[in-house]
PDB file of C-alpha atoms and ligand atoms in Angstrom:
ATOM      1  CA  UNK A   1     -44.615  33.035 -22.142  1.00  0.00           C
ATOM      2  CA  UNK A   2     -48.308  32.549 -23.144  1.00  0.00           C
ATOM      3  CA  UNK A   3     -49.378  31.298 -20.292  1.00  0.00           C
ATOM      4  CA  UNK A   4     -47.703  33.659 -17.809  1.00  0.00           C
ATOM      5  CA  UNK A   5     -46.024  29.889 -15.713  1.00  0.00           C
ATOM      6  CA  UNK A   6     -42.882  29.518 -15.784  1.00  0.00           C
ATOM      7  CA  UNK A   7     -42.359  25.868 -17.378  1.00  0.00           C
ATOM      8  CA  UNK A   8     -39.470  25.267 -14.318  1.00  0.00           C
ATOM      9  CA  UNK A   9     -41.981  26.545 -11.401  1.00  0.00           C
ATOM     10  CA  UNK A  10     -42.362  24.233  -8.685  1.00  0.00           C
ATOM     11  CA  UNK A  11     -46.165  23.351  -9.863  1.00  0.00           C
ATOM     12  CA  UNK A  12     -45.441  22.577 -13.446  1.00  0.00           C
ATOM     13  CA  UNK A  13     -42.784  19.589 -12.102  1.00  0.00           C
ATOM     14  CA  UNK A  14     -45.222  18.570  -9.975  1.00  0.00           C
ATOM     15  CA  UNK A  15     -47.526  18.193 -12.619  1.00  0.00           C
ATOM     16  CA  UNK A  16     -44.669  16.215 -15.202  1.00  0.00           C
ATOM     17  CA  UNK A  17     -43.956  14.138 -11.955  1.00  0.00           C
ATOM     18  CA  UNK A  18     -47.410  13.349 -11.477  1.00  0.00           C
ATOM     19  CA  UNK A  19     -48.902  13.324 -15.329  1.00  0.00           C
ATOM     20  CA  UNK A  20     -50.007   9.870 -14.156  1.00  0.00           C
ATOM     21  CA  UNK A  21     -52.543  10.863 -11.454  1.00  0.00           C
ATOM     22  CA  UNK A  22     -53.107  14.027 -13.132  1.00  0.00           C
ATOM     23  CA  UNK A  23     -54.543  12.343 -15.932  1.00  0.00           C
ATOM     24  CA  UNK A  24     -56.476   9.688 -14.058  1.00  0.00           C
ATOM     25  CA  UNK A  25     -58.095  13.327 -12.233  1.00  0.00           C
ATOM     26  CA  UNK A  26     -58.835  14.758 -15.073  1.00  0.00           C
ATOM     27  CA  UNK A  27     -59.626  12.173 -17.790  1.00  0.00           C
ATOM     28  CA  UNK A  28     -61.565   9.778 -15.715  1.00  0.00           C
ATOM     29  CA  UNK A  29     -64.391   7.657 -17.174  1.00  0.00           C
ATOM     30  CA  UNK A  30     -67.045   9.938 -15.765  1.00  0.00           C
ATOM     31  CA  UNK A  31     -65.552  12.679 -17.696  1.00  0.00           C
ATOM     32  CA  UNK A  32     -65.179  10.259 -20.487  1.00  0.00           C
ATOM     33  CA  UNK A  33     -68.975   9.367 -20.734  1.00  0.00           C
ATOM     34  CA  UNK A  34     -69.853  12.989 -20.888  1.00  0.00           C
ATOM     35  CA  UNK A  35     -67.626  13.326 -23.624  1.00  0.00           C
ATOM     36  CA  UNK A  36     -68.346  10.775 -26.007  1.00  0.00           C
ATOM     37  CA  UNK A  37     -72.440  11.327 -24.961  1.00  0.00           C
ATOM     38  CA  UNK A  38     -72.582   7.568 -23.316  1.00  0.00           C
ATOM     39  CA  UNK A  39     -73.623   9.120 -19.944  1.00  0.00           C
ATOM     40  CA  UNK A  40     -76.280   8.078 -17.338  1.00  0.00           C
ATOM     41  CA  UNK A  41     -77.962  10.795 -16.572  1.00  0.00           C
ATOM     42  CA  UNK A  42     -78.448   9.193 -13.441  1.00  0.00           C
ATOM     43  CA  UNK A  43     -74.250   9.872 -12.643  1.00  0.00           C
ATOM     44  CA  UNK A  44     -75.068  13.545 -13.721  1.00  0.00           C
ATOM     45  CA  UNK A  45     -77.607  13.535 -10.696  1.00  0.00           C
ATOM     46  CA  UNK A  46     -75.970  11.882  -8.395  1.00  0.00           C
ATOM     47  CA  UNK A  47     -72.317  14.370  -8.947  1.00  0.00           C
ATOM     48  CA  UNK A  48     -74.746  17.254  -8.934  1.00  0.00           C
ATOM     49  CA  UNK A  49     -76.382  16.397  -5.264  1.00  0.00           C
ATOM     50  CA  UNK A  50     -73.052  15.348  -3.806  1.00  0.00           C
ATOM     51  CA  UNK A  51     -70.951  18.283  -5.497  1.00  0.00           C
ATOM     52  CA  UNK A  52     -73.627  20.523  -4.200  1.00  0.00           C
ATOM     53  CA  UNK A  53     -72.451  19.501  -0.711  1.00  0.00           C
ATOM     54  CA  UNK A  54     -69.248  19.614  -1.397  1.00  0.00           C
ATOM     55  CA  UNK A  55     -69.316  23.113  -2.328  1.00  0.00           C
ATOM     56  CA  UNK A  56     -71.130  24.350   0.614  1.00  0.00           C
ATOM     57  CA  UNK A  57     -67.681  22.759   2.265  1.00  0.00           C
ATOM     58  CA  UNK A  58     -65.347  24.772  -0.279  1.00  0.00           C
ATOM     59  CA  UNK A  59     -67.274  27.887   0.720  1.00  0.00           C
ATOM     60  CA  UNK A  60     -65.593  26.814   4.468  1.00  0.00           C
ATOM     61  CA  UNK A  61     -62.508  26.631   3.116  1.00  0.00           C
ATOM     62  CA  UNK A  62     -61.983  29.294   0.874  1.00  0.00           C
ATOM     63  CA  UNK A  63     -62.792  31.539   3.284  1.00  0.00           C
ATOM     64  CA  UNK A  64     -60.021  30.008   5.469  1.00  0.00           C
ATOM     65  CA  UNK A  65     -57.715  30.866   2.519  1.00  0.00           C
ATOM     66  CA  UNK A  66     -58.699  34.398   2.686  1.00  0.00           C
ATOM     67  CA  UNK A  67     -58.038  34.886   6.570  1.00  0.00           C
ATOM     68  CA  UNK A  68     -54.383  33.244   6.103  1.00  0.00           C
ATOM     69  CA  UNK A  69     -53.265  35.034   2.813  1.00  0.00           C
ATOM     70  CA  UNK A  70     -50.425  37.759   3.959  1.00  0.00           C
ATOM     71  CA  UNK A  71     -52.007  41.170   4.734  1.00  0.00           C
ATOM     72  CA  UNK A  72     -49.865  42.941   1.953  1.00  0.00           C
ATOM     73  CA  UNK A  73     -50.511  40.545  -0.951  1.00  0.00           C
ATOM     74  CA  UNK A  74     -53.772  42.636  -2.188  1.00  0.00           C
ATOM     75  CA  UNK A  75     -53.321  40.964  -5.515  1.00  0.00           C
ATOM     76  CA  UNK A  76     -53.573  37.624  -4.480  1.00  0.00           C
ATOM     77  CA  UNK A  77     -56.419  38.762  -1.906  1.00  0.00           C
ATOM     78  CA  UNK A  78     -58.617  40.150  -4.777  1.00  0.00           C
ATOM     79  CA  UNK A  79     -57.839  36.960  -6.768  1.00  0.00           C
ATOM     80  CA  UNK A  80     -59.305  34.945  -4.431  1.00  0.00           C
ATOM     81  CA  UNK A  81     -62.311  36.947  -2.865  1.00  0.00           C
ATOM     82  CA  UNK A  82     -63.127  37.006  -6.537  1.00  0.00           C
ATOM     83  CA  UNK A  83     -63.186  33.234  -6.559  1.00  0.00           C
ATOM     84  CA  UNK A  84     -65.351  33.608  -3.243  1.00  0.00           C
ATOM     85  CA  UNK A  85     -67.511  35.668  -4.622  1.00  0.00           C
ATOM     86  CA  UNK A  86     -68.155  33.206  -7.910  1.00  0.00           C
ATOM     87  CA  UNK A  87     -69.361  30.584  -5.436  1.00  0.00           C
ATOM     88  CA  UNK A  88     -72.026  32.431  -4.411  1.00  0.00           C
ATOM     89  CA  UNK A  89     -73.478  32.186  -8.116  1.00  0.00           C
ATOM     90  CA  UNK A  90     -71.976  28.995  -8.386  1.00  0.00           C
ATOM     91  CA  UNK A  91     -74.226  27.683  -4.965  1.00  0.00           C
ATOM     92  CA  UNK A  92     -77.606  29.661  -7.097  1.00  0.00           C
ATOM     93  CA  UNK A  93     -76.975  27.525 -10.640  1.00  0.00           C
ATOM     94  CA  UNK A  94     -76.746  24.073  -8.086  1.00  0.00           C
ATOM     95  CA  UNK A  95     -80.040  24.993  -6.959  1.00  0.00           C
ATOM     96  CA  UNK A  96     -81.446  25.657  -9.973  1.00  0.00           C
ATOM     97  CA  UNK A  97     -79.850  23.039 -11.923  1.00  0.00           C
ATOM     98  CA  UNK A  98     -81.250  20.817  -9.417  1.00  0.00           C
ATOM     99  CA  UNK A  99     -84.905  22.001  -9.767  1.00  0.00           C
ATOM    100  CA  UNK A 100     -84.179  21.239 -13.496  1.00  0.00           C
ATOM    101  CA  UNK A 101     -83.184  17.834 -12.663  1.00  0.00           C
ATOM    102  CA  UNK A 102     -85.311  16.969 -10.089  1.00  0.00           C
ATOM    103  CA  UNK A 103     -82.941  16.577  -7.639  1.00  0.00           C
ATOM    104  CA  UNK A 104     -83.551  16.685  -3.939  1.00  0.00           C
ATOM    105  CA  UNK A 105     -80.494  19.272  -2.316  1.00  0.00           C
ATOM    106  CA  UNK A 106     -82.052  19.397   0.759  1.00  0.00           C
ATOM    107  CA  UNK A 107     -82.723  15.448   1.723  1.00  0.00           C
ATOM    108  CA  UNK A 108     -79.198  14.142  -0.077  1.00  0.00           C
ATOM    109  CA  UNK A 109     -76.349  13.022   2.707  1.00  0.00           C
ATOM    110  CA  UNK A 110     -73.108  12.887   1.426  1.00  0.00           C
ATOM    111  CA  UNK A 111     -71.606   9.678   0.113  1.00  0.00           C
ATOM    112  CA  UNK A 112     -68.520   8.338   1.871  1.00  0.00           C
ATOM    113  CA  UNK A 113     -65.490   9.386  -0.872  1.00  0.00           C
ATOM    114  CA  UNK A 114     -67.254  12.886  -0.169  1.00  0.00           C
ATOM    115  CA  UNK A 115     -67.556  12.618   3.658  1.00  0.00           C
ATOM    116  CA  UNK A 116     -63.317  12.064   3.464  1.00  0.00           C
ATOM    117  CA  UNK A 117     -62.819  14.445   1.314  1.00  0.00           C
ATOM    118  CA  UNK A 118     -64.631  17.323   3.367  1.00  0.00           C
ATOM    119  CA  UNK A 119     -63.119  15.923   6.253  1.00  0.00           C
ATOM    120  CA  UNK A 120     -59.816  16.806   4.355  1.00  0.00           C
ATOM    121  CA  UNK A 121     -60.716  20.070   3.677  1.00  0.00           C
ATOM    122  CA  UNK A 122     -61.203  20.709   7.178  1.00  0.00           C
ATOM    123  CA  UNK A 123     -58.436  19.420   8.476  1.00  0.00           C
ATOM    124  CA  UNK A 124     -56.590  22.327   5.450  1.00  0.00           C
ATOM    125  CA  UNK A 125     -59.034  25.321   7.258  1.00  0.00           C
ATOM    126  CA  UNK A 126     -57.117  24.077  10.864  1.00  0.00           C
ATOM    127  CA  UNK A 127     -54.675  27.383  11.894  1.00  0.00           C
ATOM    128  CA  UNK A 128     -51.473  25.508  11.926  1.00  0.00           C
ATOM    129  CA  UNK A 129     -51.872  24.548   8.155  1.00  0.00           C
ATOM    130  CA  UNK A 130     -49.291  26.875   6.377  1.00  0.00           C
ATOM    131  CA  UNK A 131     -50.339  29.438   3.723  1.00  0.00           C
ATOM    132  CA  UNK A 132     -48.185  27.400   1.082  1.00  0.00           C
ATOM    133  CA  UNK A 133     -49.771  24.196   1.432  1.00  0.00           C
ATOM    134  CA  UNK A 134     -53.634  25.394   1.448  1.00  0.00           C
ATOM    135  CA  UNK A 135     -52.993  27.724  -1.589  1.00  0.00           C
ATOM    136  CA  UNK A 136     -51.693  24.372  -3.765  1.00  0.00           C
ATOM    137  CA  UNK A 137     -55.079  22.234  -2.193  1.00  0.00           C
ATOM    138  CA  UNK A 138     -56.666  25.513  -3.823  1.00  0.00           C
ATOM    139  CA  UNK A 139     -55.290  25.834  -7.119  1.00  0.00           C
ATOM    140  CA  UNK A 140     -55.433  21.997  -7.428  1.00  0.00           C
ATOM    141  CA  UNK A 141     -58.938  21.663  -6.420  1.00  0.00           C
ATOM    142  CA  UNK A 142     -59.951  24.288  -8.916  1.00  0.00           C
ATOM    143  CA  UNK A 143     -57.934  23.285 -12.116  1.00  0.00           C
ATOM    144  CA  UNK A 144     -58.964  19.260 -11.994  1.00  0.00           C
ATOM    145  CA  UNK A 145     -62.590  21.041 -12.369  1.00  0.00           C
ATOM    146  CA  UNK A 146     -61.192  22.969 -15.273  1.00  0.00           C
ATOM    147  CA  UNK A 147     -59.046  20.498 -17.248  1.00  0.00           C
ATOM    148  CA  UNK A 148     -61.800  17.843 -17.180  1.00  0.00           C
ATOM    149  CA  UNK A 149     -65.054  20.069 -18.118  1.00  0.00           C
ATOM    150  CA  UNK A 150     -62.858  21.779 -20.588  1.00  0.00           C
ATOM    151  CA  UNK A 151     -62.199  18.265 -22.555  1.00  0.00           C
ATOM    152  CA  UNK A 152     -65.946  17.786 -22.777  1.00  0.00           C
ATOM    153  CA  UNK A 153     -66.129  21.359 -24.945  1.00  0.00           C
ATOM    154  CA  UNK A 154     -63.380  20.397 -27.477  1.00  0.00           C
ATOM    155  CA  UNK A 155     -64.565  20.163 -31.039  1.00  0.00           C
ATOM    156  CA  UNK A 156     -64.452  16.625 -31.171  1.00  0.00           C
ATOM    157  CA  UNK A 157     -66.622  16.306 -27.941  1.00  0.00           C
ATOM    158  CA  UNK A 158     -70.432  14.624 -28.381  1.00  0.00           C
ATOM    159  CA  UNK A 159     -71.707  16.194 -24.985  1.00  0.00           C
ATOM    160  CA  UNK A 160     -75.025  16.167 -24.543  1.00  0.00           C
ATOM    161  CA  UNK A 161     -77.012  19.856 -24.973  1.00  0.00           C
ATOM    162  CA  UNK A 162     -78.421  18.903 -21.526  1.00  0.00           C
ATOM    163  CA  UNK A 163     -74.865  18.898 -19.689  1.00  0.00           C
ATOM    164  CA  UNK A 164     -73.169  22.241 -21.587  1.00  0.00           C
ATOM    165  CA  UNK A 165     -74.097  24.814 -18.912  1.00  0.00           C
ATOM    166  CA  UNK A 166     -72.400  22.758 -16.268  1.00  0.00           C
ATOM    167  CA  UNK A 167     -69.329  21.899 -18.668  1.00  0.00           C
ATOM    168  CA  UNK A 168     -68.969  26.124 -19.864  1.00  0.00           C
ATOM    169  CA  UNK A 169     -69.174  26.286 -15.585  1.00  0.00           C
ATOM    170  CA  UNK A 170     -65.411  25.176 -15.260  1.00  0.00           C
ATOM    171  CA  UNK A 171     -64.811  24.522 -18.881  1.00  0.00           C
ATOM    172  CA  UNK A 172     -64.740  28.169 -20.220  1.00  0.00           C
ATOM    173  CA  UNK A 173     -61.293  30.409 -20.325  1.00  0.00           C
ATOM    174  CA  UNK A 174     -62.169  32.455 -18.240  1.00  0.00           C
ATOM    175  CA  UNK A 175     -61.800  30.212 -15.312  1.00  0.00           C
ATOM    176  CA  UNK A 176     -58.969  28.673 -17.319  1.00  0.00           C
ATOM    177  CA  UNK A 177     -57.263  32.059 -16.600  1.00  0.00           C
ATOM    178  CA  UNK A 178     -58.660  32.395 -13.090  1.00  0.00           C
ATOM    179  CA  UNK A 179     -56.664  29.095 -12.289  1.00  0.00           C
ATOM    180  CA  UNK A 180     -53.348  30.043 -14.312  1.00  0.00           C
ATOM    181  CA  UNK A 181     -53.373  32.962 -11.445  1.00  0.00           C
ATOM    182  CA  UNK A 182     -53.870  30.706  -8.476  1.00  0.00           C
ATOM    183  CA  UNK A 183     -50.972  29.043  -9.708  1.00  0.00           C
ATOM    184  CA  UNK A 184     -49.091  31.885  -9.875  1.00  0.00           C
ATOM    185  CA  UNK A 185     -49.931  32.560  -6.482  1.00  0.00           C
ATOM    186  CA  UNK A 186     -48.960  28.904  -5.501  1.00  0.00           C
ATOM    187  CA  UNK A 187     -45.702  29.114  -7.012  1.00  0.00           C
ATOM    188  CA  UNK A 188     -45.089  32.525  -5.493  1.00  0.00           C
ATOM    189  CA  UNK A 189     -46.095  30.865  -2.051  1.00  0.00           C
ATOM    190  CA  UNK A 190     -44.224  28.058  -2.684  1.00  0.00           C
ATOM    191  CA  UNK A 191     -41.169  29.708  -3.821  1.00  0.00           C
ATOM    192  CA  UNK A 192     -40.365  31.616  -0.847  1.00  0.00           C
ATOM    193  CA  UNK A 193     -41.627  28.459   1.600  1.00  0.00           C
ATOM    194  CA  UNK A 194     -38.977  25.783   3.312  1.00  0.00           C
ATOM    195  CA  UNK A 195     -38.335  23.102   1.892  1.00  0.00           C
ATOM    196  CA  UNK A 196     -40.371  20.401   4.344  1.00  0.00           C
ATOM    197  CA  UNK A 197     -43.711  23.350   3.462  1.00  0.00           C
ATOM    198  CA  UNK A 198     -42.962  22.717  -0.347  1.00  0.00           C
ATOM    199  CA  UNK A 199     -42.557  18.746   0.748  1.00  0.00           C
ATOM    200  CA  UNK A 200     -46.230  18.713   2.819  1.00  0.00           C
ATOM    201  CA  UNK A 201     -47.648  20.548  -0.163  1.00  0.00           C
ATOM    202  CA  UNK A 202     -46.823  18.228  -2.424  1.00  0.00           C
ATOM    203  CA  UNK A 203     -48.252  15.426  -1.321  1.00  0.00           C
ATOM    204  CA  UNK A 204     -51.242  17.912  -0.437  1.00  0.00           C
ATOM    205  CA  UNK A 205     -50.953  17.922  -4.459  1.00  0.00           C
ATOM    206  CA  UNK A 206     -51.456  14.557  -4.366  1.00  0.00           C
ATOM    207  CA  UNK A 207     -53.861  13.946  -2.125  1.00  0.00           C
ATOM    208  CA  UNK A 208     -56.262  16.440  -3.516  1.00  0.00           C
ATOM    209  CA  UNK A 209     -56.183  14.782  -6.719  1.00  0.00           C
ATOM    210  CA  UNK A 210     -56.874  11.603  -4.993  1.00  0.00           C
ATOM    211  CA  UNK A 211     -59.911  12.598  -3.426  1.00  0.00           C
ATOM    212  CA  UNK A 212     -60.791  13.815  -6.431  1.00  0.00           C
ATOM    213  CA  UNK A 213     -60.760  10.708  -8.532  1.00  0.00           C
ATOM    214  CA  UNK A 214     -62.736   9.219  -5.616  1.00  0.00           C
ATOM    215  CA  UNK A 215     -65.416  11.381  -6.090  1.00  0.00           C
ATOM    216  CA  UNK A 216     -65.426  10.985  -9.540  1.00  0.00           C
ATOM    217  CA  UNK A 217     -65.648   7.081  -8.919  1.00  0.00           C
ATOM    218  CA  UNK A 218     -68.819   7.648  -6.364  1.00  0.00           C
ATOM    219  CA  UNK A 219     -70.643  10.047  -9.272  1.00  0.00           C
ATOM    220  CA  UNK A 220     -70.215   6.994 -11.748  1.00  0.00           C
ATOM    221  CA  UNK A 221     -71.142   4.432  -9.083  1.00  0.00           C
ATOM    222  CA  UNK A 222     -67.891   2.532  -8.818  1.00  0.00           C
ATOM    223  CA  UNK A 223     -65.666   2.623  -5.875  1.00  0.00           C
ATOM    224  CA  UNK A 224     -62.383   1.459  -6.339  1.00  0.00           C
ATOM    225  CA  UNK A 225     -61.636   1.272  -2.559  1.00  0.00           C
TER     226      UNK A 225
HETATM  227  C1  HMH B 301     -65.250  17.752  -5.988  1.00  0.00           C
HETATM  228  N1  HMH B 301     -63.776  19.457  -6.911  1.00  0.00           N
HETATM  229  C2  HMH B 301     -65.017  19.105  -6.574  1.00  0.00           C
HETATM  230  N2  HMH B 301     -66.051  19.943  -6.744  1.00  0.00           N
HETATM  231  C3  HMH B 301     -65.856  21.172  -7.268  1.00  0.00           C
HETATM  232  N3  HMH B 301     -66.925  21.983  -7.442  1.00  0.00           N
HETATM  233  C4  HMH B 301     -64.563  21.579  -7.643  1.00  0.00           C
HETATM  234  C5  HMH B 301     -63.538  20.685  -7.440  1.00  0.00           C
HETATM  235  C6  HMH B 301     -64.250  22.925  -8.257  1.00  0.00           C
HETATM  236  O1  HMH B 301     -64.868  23.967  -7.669  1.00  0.00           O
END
């Protein structure tokens, strides 16, 4: 298979069962408005300042990922130091994006749909949280980003020249690919986890991709809450 997932793996029902959400995560009107060029800048700004933030989080949590991956799976521990290690440049093009924006990293609190979300991520980095369950938030996290900055670089897209660095960030294949493994790694996890693990991720799924549209809402200045 092309892809390298097997079309019965426990992710790919997850994402049938939940095409619904899924969609509304990765095809939100945000994502839309870079698309079809209709954007505010001002949305751009505002998702750049409080994504900044919430990377600095991520950063947090990935390294919790790292400290509860199993000791002999090397594979999945370079996969994932590699996506460690991409933050670090990823945390450099924020600041300089930023600068290019005239955005102000250092004075910006986080908005409330961000403030709940971090405070989800840290309840995932608590030691109790099984293996299984933060390796989905991971994957899930990390392919919304994909999915939606990739549909802003198809050929029929009109985004603007000013937002293509930031859409290539998550849009291009070869974090396409990078996600494709931590799904592999999720549905290895997953796989060999009992059944009320594979039930708690799940709705970990789910949640993520909540918090996600949230955010999305707070960058275009709508809250649906
Ligand atoms: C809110 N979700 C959010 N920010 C990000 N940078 C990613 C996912 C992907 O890294």
């Amino acid at each position: 298979m092309a892809t390298g997932i097997e079309s019965s793996s426990i992710t790919s029902e997850w994402l049938k069962q939940h095409a619904q959400l899924y969609s509304e995560a990765t095809f939100h009107p945000f994502i839309q408005s870079i698309k079809n060029g209709s954007i505010d800048f001002n949305c751009f700004k505002r998702w750049l300042s409080q994504d900044y933030i919430f990377v600095r989080e991520f950063v947090r949590f990935l390294a919790s990922v790292l400290l509860k991956t199993p000791k002999n799976s090397t594979a999945d521990i370079d996969i994932i130091l590699g996506g460690l290690a991409a933050l670090e440049q990823e945390i450099s093009w924020f600041k300089k994006e930023a600068s290019n924006w005239e955005v102000d990293l250092i004075n910006c609190n986080p908005q409330k749909s961000n403030q709940d979300y971090c405070r989800f991520l840290e309840s995932l980095m608590q030691p109790d949280v099984e293996y299984a369950v933060i390796i989905v938030a991971f994957w899930t996290i990390e392919v919304v980003y994909c999915d939606s900055f990739a549909t802003c670089l198809e050929s029929d897209a009109k985004t603007s020249p000013l937002l293509l660095e930031a859409c290539q960030r998550w849009g291009n294949q070869g974090f396409k690919q990078y996600c494709m493994s931590l799904q592999k790694i999720a549905d290895k996890a997953l796989n060999s986890a009992p059944q009320d693990v594979q039930h708690k991720a799940e709705e970990t799924f789910t949640h993520v991709l909540r918090n996600e549209i949230e955010f999305w809402n707070m960058s275009y200045g709508y809250d649906m809450k």
